[in-house]
Amino acid sequence: MRLHDLVVSGNCYKVRLLCGLMTIPIEIQPVDFMKGAHKTPAFLALNPHGQVPVLEDGGLILRDSQAILIYLARKFGGETWLPTDPEGLARVMQWMSTAANDVARGPNDARLHDKFGYKLDVEAARAKAHKLLALFEDHLATRDWLELNRPTIADVACYPYISLAPEGGVTLDAYPAVRAWMSRIRQLPGYLPMPGQYVGS
Ligand SMILES: N[C@@H](CCC(=O)N[C@@H](CS)C(=O)NCC(=O)O)C(=O)O
């Protein structure tokens, strides 16, 4: 299996992290964003959106970090990382949706502005990030993991851009339960870090 990857991408990091946690061997294929490699015809044939990550597994080509996590969890993880019973599956999937929407438009957008110079409404993105973090704080105040009392791909999907939130000027000071959850994730066997993440207690 090959991952078309960008080292500073939290979406790519989701996939690298799950591969680490599940000990799935993966070949990393760096995509040279500075040279626009993600907009070349060859790359657009893999992903017409011109975005990483992309996973290749034999003849299968998959885009979107959430979809890739689901594929890897089901292919290699049995019931552990993504269960198949209706309730468990739906509980995990609601956070996959949160990762693709609220996390992307909150802490991810704020970081895109501050770290990569994207022209977007950074104050709106930071406000969304704090609204979301307050929701996470409330949820995690009474549990160790987002769902099912164990780590699942819900945690893997939401963690990267929350751990990178300070790079977008979003402080995590007011969210002790979120920080404790991130600390638990960092202690999982096979955990892989990413530059720029919050690593305090
Ligand atoms: N929904 C996609 C979003 C992927 C995405 O936004 N990737 C960024 C890097 S983190 C990218 O390739 N941006 C280049 C572009 O949009 O032109 C996912 O979750 O994988």
PDB file of C-alpha atoms and ligand atoms in Angstrom:
ATOM      1  CA  MET A   1       0.000   0.000   0.000  1.00  0.00           C
ATOM      2  CA  ARG A   2       1.183   3.469  -0.861  1.00  0.00           C
ATOM      3  CA  LEU A   3       0.210   6.779   0.766  1.00  0.00           C
ATOM      4  CA  HIS A   4       0.589   9.953  -1.286  1.00  0.00           C
ATOM      5  CA  ASP A   5       1.632  12.162   1.564  1.00  0.00           C
ATOM      6  CA  LEU A   6       2.517  15.669   2.688  1.00  0.00           C
ATOM      7  CA  VAL A   7       4.417  15.820   5.970  1.00  0.00           C
ATOM      8  CA  VAL A   8       2.758  19.039   7.233  1.00  0.00           C
ATOM      9  CA  SER A   9      -0.760  17.845   6.381  1.00  0.00           C
ATOM     10  CA  GLY A  10      -2.943  16.865   9.325  1.00  0.00           C
ATOM     11  CA  ASN A  11      -5.165  14.903   6.950  1.00  0.00           C
ATOM     12  CA  CYS A  12      -2.189  12.798   5.842  1.00  0.00           C
ATOM     13  CA  TYR A  13      -1.100  12.504   9.469  1.00  0.00           C
ATOM     14  CA  LYS A  14      -4.444  10.870  10.326  1.00  0.00           C
ATOM     15  CA  VAL A  15      -3.521   8.022   7.985  1.00  0.00           C
ATOM     16  CA  ARG A  16       0.113   7.770   9.125  1.00  0.00           C
ATOM     17  CA  LEU A  17      -1.078   7.731  12.749  1.00  0.00           C
ATOM     18  CA  LEU A  18      -3.615   4.944  12.229  1.00  0.00           C
ATOM     19  CA  CYS A  19      -1.006   2.896  10.350  1.00  0.00           C
ATOM     20  CA  GLY A  20       1.334   3.356  13.323  1.00  0.00           C
ATOM     21  CA  LEU A  21      -1.317   2.419  15.886  1.00  0.00           C
ATOM     22  CA  MET A  22      -2.451  -0.628  13.888  1.00  0.00           C
ATOM     23  CA  THR A  23       1.094  -1.565  12.764  1.00  0.00           C
ATOM     24  CA  ILE A  24       0.101  -1.478   9.112  1.00  0.00           C
ATOM     25  CA  PRO A  25       3.147  -1.257   6.826  1.00  0.00           C
ATOM     26  CA  ILE A  26       2.789   1.607   4.362  1.00  0.00           C
ATOM     27  CA  GLU A  27       4.998   3.059   1.665  1.00  0.00           C
ATOM     28  CA  ILE A  28       5.127   6.848   1.893  1.00  0.00           C
ATOM     29  CA  GLN A  29       5.175   8.703  -1.415  1.00  0.00           C
ATOM     30  CA  PRO A  30       5.906  12.406  -0.700  1.00  0.00           C
ATOM     31  CA  VAL A  31       3.991  14.851  -2.922  1.00  0.00           C
ATOM     32  CA  ASP A  32       5.989  17.974  -3.761  1.00  0.00           C
ATOM     33  CA  PHE A  33       3.436  20.742  -3.089  1.00  0.00           C
ATOM     34  CA  MET A  34       6.041  23.470  -3.673  1.00  0.00           C
ATOM     35  CA  LYS A  35       6.356  22.242  -7.264  1.00  0.00           C
ATOM     36  CA  GLY A  36       2.580  21.848  -7.645  1.00  0.00           C
ATOM     37  CA  ALA A  37       2.849  18.082  -7.992  1.00  0.00           C
ATOM     38  CA  HIS A  38      -0.688  17.713  -6.574  1.00  0.00           C
ATOM     39  CA  LYS A  39      -2.137  19.597  -9.597  1.00  0.00           C
ATOM     40  CA  THR A  40      -0.354  17.660 -12.355  1.00  0.00           C
ATOM     41  CA  PRO A  41      -2.377  15.437 -14.710  1.00  0.00           C
ATOM     42  CA  ALA A  42      -0.752  12.359 -13.193  1.00  0.00           C
ATOM     43  CA  PHE A  43      -1.883  13.283  -9.678  1.00  0.00           C
ATOM     44  CA  LEU A  44      -5.310  14.524 -10.782  1.00  0.00           C
ATOM     45  CA  ALA A  45      -5.851  11.082 -12.301  1.00  0.00           C
ATOM     46  CA  LEU A  46      -5.517   9.726  -8.747  1.00  0.00           C
ATOM     47  CA  ASN A  47      -7.601  12.467  -7.112  1.00  0.00           C
ATOM     48  CA  PRO A  48      -9.460  14.983  -9.283  1.00  0.00           C
ATOM     49  CA  HIS A  49      -9.630  17.304  -6.246  1.00  0.00           C
ATOM     50  CA  GLY A  50      -5.853  17.665  -6.396  1.00  0.00           C
ATOM     51  CA  GLN A  51      -5.561  16.931  -2.685  1.00  0.00           C
ATOM     52  CA  VAL A  52      -3.642  14.606  -0.406  1.00  0.00           C
ATOM     53  CA  PRO A  53      -3.952  12.098   1.141  1.00  0.00           C
ATOM     54  CA  VAL A  54      -4.475   9.448  -1.501  1.00  0.00           C
ATOM     55  CA  LEU A  55      -4.126   5.753  -0.723  1.00  0.00           C
ATOM     56  CA  GLU A  56      -3.288   3.173  -3.361  1.00  0.00           C
ATOM     57  CA  ASP A  57      -3.877  -0.476  -2.530  1.00  0.00           C
ATOM     58  CA  GLY A  58      -3.336  -2.645  -5.568  1.00  0.00           C
ATOM     59  CA  GLY A  59      -5.805  -1.300  -8.135  1.00  0.00           C
ATOM     60  CA  LEU A  60      -7.817   0.623  -5.532  1.00  0.00           C
ATOM     61  CA  ILE A  61      -7.326   4.383  -5.336  1.00  0.00           C
ATOM     62  CA  LEU A  62      -8.927   6.162  -2.387  1.00  0.00           C
ATOM     63  CA  ARG A  63      -9.074   9.872  -1.552  1.00  0.00           C
ATOM     64  CA  ASP A  64     -10.258  11.593   1.650  1.00  0.00           C
ATOM     65  CA  SER A  65      -8.666  10.905   5.007  1.00  0.00           C
ATOM     66  CA  GLN A  66     -11.922   9.769   6.629  1.00  0.00           C
ATOM     67  CA  ALA A  67     -12.614   7.253   3.867  1.00  0.00           C
ATOM     68  CA  ILE A  68      -9.050   5.963   4.091  1.00  0.00           C
ATOM     69  CA  LEU A  69      -9.297   5.473   7.871  1.00  0.00           C
ATOM     70  CA  ILE A  70     -12.532   3.545   7.389  1.00  0.00           C
ATOM     71  CA  TYR A  71     -10.934   1.345   4.738  1.00  0.00           C
ATOM     72  CA  LEU A  72      -7.869   0.544   6.839  1.00  0.00           C
ATOM     73  CA  ALA A  73      -9.871  -0.050  10.013  1.00  0.00           C
ATOM     74  CA  ARG A  74     -12.247  -2.463   8.299  1.00  0.00           C
ATOM     75  CA  LYS A  75      -9.575  -4.212   6.251  1.00  0.00           C
ATOM     76  CA  PHE A  76      -7.081  -4.794   9.054  1.00  0.00           C
ATOM     77  CA  GLY A  77      -8.772  -4.060  12.393  1.00  0.00           C
ATOM     78  CA  GLY A  78     -11.727  -6.417  12.790  1.00  0.00           C
ATOM     79  CA  GLU A  79     -14.175  -4.831  15.226  1.00  0.00           C
ATOM     80  CA  THR A  80     -11.513  -2.943  17.151  1.00  0.00           C
ATOM     81  CA  TRP A  81     -11.197   0.436  15.440  1.00  0.00           C
ATOM     82  CA  LEU A  82     -14.542   0.576  13.637  1.00  0.00           C
ATOM     83  CA  PRO A  83     -17.258  -1.822  14.775  1.00  0.00           C
ATOM     84  CA  THR A  84     -20.021  -3.064  12.487  1.00  0.00           C
ATOM     85  CA  ASP A  85     -22.977  -3.165  14.883  1.00  0.00           C
ATOM     86  CA  PRO A  86     -25.421  -0.377  14.015  1.00  0.00           C
ATOM     87  CA  GLU A  87     -24.980   1.642  17.186  1.00  0.00           C
ATOM     88  CA  GLY A  88     -21.191   1.352  17.408  1.00  0.00           C
ATOM     89  CA  LEU A  89     -20.728   2.120  13.737  1.00  0.00           C
ATOM     90  CA  ALA A  90     -22.976   5.186  13.892  1.00  0.00           C
ATOM     91  CA  ARG A  91     -21.366   6.446  17.096  1.00  0.00           C
ATOM     92  CA  VAL A  92     -17.943   6.405  15.443  1.00  0.00           C
ATOM     93  CA  MET A  93     -19.235   7.829  12.163  1.00  0.00           C
ATOM     94  CA  GLN A  94     -20.740  10.906  13.790  1.00  0.00           C
ATOM     95  CA  TRP A  95     -17.196  11.934  14.776  1.00  0.00           C
ATOM     96  CA  MET A  96     -15.855  11.166  11.302  1.00  0.00           C
ATOM     97  CA  SER A  97     -18.381  13.710  10.093  1.00  0.00           C
ATOM     98  CA  THR A  98     -17.257  16.152  12.788  1.00  0.00           C
ATOM     99  CA  ALA A  99     -13.656  15.706  11.613  1.00  0.00           C
ATOM    100  CA  ALA A 100     -14.568  16.357   7.962  1.00  0.00           C
ATOM    101  CA  ASN A 101     -16.711  19.386   8.747  1.00  0.00           C
ATOM    102  CA  ASP A 102     -16.367  21.234  12.068  1.00  0.00           C
ATOM    103  CA  VAL A 103     -12.719  20.353  12.689  1.00  0.00           C
ATOM    104  CA  ALA A 104     -11.814  21.191   9.094  1.00  0.00           C
ATOM    105  CA  ARG A 105     -13.581  24.558   9.123  1.00  0.00           C
ATOM    106  CA  GLY A 106     -12.416  25.474  12.647  1.00  0.00           C
ATOM    107  CA  PRO A 107      -8.870  24.645  13.840  1.00  0.00           C
ATOM    108  CA  ASN A 108      -7.723  23.451  10.420  1.00  0.00           C
ATOM    109  CA  ASP A 109      -8.765  26.676   8.672  1.00  0.00           C
ATOM    110  CA  ALA A 110      -7.171  28.817  11.394  1.00  0.00           C
ATOM    111  CA  ARG A 111      -3.889  26.938  10.872  1.00  0.00           C
ATOM    112  CA  LEU A 112      -4.139  27.221   7.081  1.00  0.00           C
ATOM    113  CA  HIS A 113      -4.328  30.992   7.559  1.00  0.00           C
ATOM    114  CA  ASP A 114      -1.544  31.389  10.124  1.00  0.00           C
ATOM    115  CA  LYS A 115       0.925  28.776   8.923  1.00  0.00           C
ATOM    116  CA  PHE A 116       0.333  28.684   5.173  1.00  0.00           C
ATOM    117  CA  GLY A 117      -1.034  32.163   4.414  1.00  0.00           C
ATOM    118  CA  TYR A 118      -4.469  31.096   3.148  1.00  0.00           C
ATOM    119  CA  LYS A 119      -6.779  34.072   2.613  1.00  0.00           C
ATOM    120  CA  LEU A 120      -9.775  33.247   4.764  1.00  0.00           C
ATOM    121  CA  ASP A 121     -11.714  34.691   7.704  1.00  0.00           C
ATOM    122  CA  VAL A 122      -9.396  33.590  10.481  1.00  0.00           C
ATOM    123  CA  GLU A 123     -11.476  35.133  13.271  1.00  0.00           C
ATOM    124  CA  ALA A 124     -14.505  33.143  12.121  1.00  0.00           C
ATOM    125  CA  ALA A 125     -12.373  29.981  11.962  1.00  0.00           C
ATOM    126  CA  ARG A 126     -11.026  30.587  15.486  1.00  0.00           C
ATOM    127  CA  ALA A 127     -14.546  31.207  16.800  1.00  0.00           C
ATOM    128  CA  LYS A 128     -15.681  27.910  15.246  1.00  0.00           C
ATOM    129  CA  ALA A 129     -12.653  26.184  16.751  1.00  0.00           C
ATOM    130  CA  HIS A 130     -13.440  27.398  20.261  1.00  0.00           C
ATOM    131  CA  LYS A 131     -17.118  26.500  19.930  1.00  0.00           C
ATOM    132  CA  LEU A 132     -16.064  22.999  18.878  1.00  0.00           C
ATOM    133  CA  LEU A 133     -13.429  22.690  21.592  1.00  0.00           C
ATOM    134  CA  ALA A 134     -16.043  23.581  24.226  1.00  0.00           C
ATOM    135  CA  LEU A 135     -18.189  20.746  22.856  1.00  0.00           C
ATOM    136  CA  PHE A 136     -15.243  18.322  23.005  1.00  0.00           C
ATOM    137  CA  GLU A 137     -14.420  19.499  26.521  1.00  0.00           C
ATOM    138  CA  ASP A 138     -17.948  18.811  27.696  1.00  0.00           C
ATOM    139  CA  HIS A 139     -18.005  15.378  26.013  1.00  0.00           C
ATOM    140  CA  LEU A 140     -14.570  14.299  27.258  1.00  0.00           C
ATOM    141  CA  ALA A 141     -15.135  15.515  30.815  1.00  0.00           C
ATOM    142  CA  THR A 142     -16.905  12.222  31.556  1.00  0.00           C
ATOM    143  CA  ARG A 143     -15.092   9.758  29.284  1.00  0.00           C
ATOM    144  CA  ASP A 144     -11.590   8.801  28.173  1.00  0.00           C
ATOM    145  CA  TRP A 145     -12.345   8.296  24.458  1.00  0.00           C
ATOM    146  CA  LEU A 146     -14.828   9.827  22.048  1.00  0.00           C
ATOM    147  CA  GLU A 147     -16.934   6.662  21.862  1.00  0.00           C
ATOM    148  CA  LEU A 148     -17.151   3.027  22.986  1.00  0.00           C
ATOM    149  CA  ASN A 149     -14.748   3.440  25.943  1.00  0.00           C
ATOM    150  CA  ARG A 150     -11.779   2.676  23.746  1.00  0.00           C
ATOM    151  CA  PRO A 151      -9.733   4.351  21.020  1.00  0.00           C
ATOM    152  CA  THR A 152     -11.389   4.150  17.601  1.00  0.00           C
ATOM    153  CA  ILE A 153     -10.930   5.939  14.312  1.00  0.00           C
ATOM    154  CA  ALA A 154     -13.180   8.661  15.757  1.00  0.00           C
ATOM    155  CA  ASP A 155     -10.268   9.709  17.980  1.00  0.00           C
ATOM    156  CA  VAL A 156      -7.728   9.309  15.155  1.00  0.00           C
ATOM    157  CA  ALA A 157      -9.803  11.474  12.795  1.00  0.00           C
ATOM    158  CA  CYS A 158     -10.421  14.336  15.241  1.00  0.00           C
ATOM    159  CA  TYR A 159      -7.093  14.414  17.072  1.00  0.00           C
ATOM    160  CA  PRO A 160      -4.674  15.768  14.416  1.00  0.00           C
ATOM    161  CA  TYR A 161      -6.124  19.237  13.833  1.00  0.00           C
ATOM    162  CA  ILE A 162      -7.071  19.655  17.490  1.00  0.00           C
ATOM    163  CA  SER A 163      -3.485  18.887  18.487  1.00  0.00           C
ATOM    164  CA  LEU A 164      -2.341  21.396  15.826  1.00  0.00           C
ATOM    165  CA  ALA A 165      -4.823  24.109  16.897  1.00  0.00           C
ATOM    166  CA  PRO A 166      -2.175  26.324  18.567  1.00  0.00           C
ATOM    167  CA  GLU A 167      -0.527  26.709  15.142  1.00  0.00           C
ATOM    168  CA  GLY A 168      -3.685  28.575  14.145  1.00  0.00           C
ATOM    169  CA  GLY A 169      -3.662  30.827  17.200  1.00  0.00           C
ATOM    170  CA  VAL A 170      -6.219  28.650  19.007  1.00  0.00           C
ATOM    171  CA  THR A 171      -5.021  28.080  22.544  1.00  0.00           C
ATOM    172  CA  LEU A 172      -5.985  24.885  24.354  1.00  0.00           C
ATOM    173  CA  ASP A 173      -5.562  26.418  27.825  1.00  0.00           C
ATOM    174  CA  ALA A 174      -9.274  26.355  28.655  1.00  0.00           C
ATOM    175  CA  TYR A 175      -9.760  22.704  27.734  1.00  0.00           C
ATOM    176  CA  PRO A 176      -8.175  20.372  30.335  1.00  0.00           C
ATOM    177  CA  ALA A 177     -10.291  17.336  29.395  1.00  0.00           C
ATOM    178  CA  VAL A 178      -9.264  17.759  25.743  1.00  0.00           C
ATOM    179  CA  ARG A 179      -5.602  18.007  26.760  1.00  0.00           C
ATOM    180  CA  ALA A 180      -5.924  14.861  28.914  1.00  0.00           C
ATOM    181  CA  TRP A 181      -7.522  13.012  25.959  1.00  0.00           C
ATOM    182  CA  MET A 182      -4.647  14.085  23.687  1.00  0.00           C
ATOM    183  CA  SER A 183      -2.179  12.877  26.296  1.00  0.00           C
ATOM    184  CA  ARG A 184      -3.898   9.467  26.368  1.00  0.00           C
ATOM    185  CA  ILE A 185      -3.642   9.270  22.574  1.00  0.00           C
ATOM    186  CA  ARG A 186       0.085  10.058  22.751  1.00  0.00           C
ATOM    187  CA  GLN A 187       0.544   7.116  25.108  1.00  0.00           C
ATOM    188  CA  LEU A 188      -1.023   4.540  22.791  1.00  0.00           C
ATOM    189  CA  PRO A 189       1.374   1.839  21.492  1.00  0.00           C
ATOM    190  CA  GLY A 190       2.561   2.690  18.001  1.00  0.00           C
ATOM    191  CA  TYR A 191       1.746   6.394  18.360  1.00  0.00           C
ATOM    192  CA  LEU A 192       3.506   8.650  15.832  1.00  0.00           C
ATOM    193  CA  PRO A 193       3.963  12.400  16.424  1.00  0.00           C
ATOM    194  CA  MET A 194       3.770  15.274  13.979  1.00  0.00           C
ATOM    195  CA  PRO A 195       5.771  18.532  14.065  1.00  0.00           C
ATOM    196  CA  GLY A 196       3.920  21.538  15.518  1.00  0.00           C
ATOM    197  CA  GLN A 197       1.589  19.595  17.771  1.00  0.00           C
ATOM    198  CA  TYR A 198       0.621  20.543  21.307  1.00  0.00           C
ATOM    199  CA  VAL A 199       2.459  18.104  23.593  1.00  0.00           C
ATOM    200  CA  GLY A 200       1.858  19.602  27.043  1.00  0.00           C
ATOM    201  CA  SER A 201      -0.221  18.086  29.831  1.00  0.00           C
TER     202      SER A 201
HETATM  203  N1  LIG B   1     -11.542  16.005   2.783  1.00  0.00           N
HETATM  204  C1  LIG B   1     -10.159  15.806   2.443  1.00  0.00           C
HETATM  205  C2  LIG B   1      -9.423  17.132   2.476  1.00  0.00           C
HETATM  206  C3  LIG B   1      -7.989  16.973   1.981  1.00  0.00           C
HETATM  207  C4  LIG B   1      -7.252  18.273   1.960  1.00  0.00           C
HETATM  208  O1  LIG B   1      -7.801  19.357   2.187  1.00  0.00           O
HETATM  209  N2  LIG B   1      -5.933  18.160   1.712  1.00  0.00           N
HETATM  210  C5  LIG B   1      -5.081  19.315   1.648  1.00  0.00           C
HETATM  211  C6  LIG B   1      -3.810  19.060   2.446  1.00  0.00           C
HETATM  212  S1  LIG B   1      -4.219  18.858   4.179  1.00  0.00           S
HETATM  213  C7  LIG B   1      -4.696  19.562   0.209  1.00  0.00           C
HETATM  214  O2  LIG B   1      -4.288  18.650  -0.471  1.00  0.00           O
HETATM  215  N3  LIG B   1      -4.835  20.809  -0.237  1.00  0.00           N
HETATM  216  C8  LIG B   1      -4.486  21.214  -1.569  1.00  0.00           C
HETATM  217  C9  LIG B   1      -5.635  21.801  -2.311  1.00  0.00           C
HETATM  218  O3  LIG B   1      -6.785  21.753  -1.835  1.00  0.00           O
HETATM  219  O4  LIG B   1      -5.402  22.327  -3.397  1.00  0.00           O
HETATM  220  C10 LIG B   1      -9.527  14.806   3.437  1.00  0.00           C
HETATM  221  O5  LIG B   1     -10.026  14.681   4.552  1.00  0.00           O
HETATM  222  O6  LIG B   1      -8.553  14.131   3.077  1.00  0.00           O
END
